[in-house]
Short mmCIF file of C-alpha atoms in Angstrom, two decimals:
data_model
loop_
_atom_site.label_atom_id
_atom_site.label_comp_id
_atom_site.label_asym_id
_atom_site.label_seq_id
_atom_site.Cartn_x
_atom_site.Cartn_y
_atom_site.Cartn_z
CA UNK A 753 -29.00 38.16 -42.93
CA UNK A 754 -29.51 35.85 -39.51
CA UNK A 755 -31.19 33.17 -38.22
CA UNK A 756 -30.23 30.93 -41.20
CA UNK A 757 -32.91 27.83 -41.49
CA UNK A 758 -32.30 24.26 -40.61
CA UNK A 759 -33.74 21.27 -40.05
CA UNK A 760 -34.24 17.81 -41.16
CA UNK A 761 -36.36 18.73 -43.89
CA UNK A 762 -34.93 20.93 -46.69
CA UNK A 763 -36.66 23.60 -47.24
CA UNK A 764 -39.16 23.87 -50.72
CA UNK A 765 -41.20 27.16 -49.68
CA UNK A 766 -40.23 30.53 -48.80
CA UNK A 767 -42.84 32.52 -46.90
CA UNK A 768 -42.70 36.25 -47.07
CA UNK A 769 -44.12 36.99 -43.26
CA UNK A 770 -44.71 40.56 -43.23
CA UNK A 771 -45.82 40.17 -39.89
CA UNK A 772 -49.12 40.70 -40.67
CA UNK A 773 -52.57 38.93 -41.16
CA UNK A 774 -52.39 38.22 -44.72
CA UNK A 775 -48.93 36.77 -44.14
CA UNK A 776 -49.87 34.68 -41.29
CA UNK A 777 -53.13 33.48 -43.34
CA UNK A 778 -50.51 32.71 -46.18
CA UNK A 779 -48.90 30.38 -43.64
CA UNK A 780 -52.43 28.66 -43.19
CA UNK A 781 -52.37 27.49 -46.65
CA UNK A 782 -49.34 25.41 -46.24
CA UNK A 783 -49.75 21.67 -45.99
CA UNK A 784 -46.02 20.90 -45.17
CA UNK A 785 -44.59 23.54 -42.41
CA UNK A 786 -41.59 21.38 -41.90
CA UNK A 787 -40.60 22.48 -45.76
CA UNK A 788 -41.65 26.17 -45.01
CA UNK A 789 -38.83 28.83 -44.22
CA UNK A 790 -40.30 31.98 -43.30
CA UNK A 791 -38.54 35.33 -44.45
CA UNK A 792 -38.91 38.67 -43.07
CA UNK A 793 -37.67 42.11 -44.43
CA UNK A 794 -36.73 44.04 -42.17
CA UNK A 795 -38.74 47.46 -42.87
CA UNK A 796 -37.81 51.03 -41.22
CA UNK A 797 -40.59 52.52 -39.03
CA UNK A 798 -42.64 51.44 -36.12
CA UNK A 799 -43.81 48.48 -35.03
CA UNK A 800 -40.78 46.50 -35.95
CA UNK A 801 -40.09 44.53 -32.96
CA UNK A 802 -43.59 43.27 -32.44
CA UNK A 803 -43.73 41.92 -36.06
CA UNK A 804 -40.68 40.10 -35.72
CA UNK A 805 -41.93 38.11 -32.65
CA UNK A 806 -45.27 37.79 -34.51
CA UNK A 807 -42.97 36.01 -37.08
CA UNK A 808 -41.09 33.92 -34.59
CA UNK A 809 -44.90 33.01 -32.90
CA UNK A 810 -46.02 32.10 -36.19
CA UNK A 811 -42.87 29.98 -36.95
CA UNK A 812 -43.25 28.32 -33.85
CA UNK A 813 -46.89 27.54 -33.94
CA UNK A 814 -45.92 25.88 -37.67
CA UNK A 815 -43.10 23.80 -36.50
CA UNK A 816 -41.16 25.84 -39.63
CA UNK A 817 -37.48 26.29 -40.16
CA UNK A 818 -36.24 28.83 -38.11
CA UNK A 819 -37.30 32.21 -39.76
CA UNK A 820 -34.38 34.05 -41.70
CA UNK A 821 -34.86 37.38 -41.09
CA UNK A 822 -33.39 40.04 -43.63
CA UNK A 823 -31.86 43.27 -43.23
CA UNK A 824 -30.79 44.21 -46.80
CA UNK A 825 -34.23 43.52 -48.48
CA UNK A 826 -34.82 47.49 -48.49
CA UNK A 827 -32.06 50.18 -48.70
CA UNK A 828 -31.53 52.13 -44.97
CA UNK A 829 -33.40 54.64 -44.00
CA UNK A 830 -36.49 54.35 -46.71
CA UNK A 831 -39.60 54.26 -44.79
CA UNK A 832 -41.55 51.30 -45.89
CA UNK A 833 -44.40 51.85 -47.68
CA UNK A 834 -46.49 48.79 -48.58
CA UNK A 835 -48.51 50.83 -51.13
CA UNK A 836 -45.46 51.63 -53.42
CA UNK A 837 -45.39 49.30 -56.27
CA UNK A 838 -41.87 49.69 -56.85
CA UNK A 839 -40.64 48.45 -53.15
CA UNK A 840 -43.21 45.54 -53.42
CA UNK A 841 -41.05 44.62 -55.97
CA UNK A 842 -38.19 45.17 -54.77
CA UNK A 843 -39.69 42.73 -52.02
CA UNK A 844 -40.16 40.26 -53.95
CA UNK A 845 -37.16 39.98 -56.43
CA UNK A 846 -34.99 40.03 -52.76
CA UNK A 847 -37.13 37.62 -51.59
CA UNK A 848 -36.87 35.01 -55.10
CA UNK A 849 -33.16 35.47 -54.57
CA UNK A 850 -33.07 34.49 -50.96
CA UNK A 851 -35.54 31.27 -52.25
CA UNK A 852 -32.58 30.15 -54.86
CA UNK A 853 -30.34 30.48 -52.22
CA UNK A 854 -31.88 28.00 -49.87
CA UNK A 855 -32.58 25.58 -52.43
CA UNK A 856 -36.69 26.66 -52.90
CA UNK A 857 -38.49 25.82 -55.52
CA UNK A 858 -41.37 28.17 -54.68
CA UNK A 859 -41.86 31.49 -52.99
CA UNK A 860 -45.44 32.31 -51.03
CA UNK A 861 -46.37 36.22 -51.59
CA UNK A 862 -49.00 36.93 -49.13
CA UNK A 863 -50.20 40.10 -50.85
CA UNK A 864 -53.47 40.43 -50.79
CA UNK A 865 -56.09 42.79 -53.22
CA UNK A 866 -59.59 41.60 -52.28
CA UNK A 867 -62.29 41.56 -54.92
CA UNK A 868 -61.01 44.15 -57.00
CA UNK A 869 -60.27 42.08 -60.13
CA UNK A 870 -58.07 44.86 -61.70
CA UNK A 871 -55.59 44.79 -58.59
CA UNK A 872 -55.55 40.67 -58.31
CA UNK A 873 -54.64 40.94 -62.07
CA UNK A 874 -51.86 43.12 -61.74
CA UNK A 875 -50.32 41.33 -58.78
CA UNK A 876 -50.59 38.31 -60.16
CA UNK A 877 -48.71 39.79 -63.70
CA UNK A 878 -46.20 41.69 -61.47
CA UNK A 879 -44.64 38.18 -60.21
CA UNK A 880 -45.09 36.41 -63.51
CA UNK A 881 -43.08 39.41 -64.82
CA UNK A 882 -40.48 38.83 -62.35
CA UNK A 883 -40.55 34.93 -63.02
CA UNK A 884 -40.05 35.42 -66.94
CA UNK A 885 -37.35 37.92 -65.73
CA UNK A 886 -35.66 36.05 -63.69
CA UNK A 887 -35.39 33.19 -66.27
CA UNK A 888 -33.65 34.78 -68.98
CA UNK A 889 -30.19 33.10 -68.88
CA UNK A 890 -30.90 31.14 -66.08
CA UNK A 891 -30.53 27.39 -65.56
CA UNK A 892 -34.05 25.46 -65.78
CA UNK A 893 -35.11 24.88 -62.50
CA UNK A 894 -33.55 27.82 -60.46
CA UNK A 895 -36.25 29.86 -60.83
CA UNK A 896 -39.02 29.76 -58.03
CA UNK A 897 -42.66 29.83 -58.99
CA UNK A 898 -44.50 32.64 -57.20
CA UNK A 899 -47.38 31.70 -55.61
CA UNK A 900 -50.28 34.35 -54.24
CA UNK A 901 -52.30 32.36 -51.76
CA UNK A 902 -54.37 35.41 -50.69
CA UNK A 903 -54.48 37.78 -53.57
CA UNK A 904 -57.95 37.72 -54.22
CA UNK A 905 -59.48 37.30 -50.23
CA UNK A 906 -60.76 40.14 -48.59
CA UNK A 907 -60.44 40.75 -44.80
CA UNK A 908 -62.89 38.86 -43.35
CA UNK A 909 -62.14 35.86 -45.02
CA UNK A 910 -58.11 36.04 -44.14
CA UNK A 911 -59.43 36.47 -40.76
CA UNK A 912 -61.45 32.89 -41.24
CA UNK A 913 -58.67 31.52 -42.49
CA UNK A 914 -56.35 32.34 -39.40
CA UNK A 915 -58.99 30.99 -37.27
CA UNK A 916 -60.10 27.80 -38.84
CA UNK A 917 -56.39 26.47 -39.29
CA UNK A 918 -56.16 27.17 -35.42
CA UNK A 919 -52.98 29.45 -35.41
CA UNK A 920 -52.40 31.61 -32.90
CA UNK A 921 -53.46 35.05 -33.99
CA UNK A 922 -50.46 36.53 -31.99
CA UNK A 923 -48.48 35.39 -34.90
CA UNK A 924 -49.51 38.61 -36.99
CA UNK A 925 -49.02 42.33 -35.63
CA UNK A 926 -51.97 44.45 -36.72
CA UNK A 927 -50.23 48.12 -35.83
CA UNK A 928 -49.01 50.33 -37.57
CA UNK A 929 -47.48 52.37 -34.79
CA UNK A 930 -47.43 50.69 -31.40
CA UNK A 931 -43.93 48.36 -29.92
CA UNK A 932 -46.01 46.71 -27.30
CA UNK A 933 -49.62 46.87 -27.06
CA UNK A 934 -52.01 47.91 -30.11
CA UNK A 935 -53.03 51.53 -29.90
CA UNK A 936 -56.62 50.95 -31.40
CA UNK A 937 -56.14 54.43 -33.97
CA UNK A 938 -54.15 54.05 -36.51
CA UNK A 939 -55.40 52.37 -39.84
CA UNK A 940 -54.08 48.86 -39.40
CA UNK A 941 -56.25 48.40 -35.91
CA UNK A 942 -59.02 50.17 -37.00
CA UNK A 943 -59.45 47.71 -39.91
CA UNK A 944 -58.62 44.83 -38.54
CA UNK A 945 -60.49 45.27 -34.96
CA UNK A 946 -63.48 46.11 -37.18
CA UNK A 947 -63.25 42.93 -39.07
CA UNK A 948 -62.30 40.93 -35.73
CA UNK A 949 -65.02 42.61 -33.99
CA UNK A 950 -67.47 41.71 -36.73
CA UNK A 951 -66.71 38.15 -36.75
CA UNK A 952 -67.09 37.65 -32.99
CA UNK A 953 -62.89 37.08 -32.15
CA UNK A 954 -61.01 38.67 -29.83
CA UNK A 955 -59.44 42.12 -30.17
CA UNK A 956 -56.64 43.43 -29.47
CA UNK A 957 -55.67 39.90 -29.71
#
């Protein structure tokens, strides 16, 4: 792990900043940056490097903690695959761990499942499952609460939501495949230059 936080305000709120929109509209919900310590798995596969310094933009635009960013939260060499169930929650048990140990008393999970009630259900019992989990044997109060800020928006309105808080929108990488500039094919900028496009922003932004 690097970039350890600090500041002059302890930390209460660990961000997982995937590097993406939903993570950066996650960010936008936050009242108090100054308590907010973004975390960032490091995932194998492309696009990497622009999704840390999406992270870093973010961070800076926030006035957060410095962003820790995480190499152990998935094993080396697994390809990270944000549909797989299993290393979302792998995800998010590293990142409730990494909460207790800077003293947070909550953890923000920016996943996000639209209007499809049966998905927003099932993330929302995933992290309660993993809270009730986490709390056998444990002392009261060193669990985290899991919050899901965006579970149940869909794209256009985490789009909004980066725009009306008036954060850069370089602080979320939409590619899936690109270092430096967005290639415009693959699935991530094909659904969210749609959704830009249809809302009048700029894209590639």
């Amino acid at each position: 792990m690097s970039d350890a936080a600090s500041g002059s305000t302890s930390p209460e709120t660990l961000l997982v900043h995937l590097g993406d929109p939903p993570s950066l509209a996650a960010a936008a919900t936050v009242r108090d940056a100054a308590s907010l310590i973004p975390w960032h798995p490091l995932p194998n596969g492309p696009g990497g490097e622009p999704r840390r310094r999406a992270v870093r933009l973010a961070a800076a635009g926030l006035g957060t903690h410095p962003p820790v960013f995480d190499a152990a939260a998935l094993p080396e060499g697994l390809p990270w695959n944000p549909a797989d169930p299993v290393q979302e929650l792998a995800l998010l048990t590293r990142a409730a761990v990494v909460a207790g140990m800077h003293g947070c008393s909550t953890v923000l999970w920016p996943v996000q499942r639209g209007q499809i009630a049966r998905d927003v259900t099932e993330a929302v019992e995933r992290a309660e499952s993993l809270m009730d989990a986490m709390a056998v044997g444990s002392e009261p109060g060193r669990v985290p609460a899991i919050e899901l800020p965006v579970v149940d928006l869909d794209d256009d309105q985490i789009l909004d939501l980066i725009d009306a808080s008036g954060l850069p929108f370089a602080g979320a990488w939409p590619c899936e495949q690109a270092e430096t500039a967005a290639c415009g094919a693959c699935r991530g900028c094909r659904r969210w230059g749609r959704v830009a496009r249809g809302l009048g922003l700029a894209w590639p932004w």
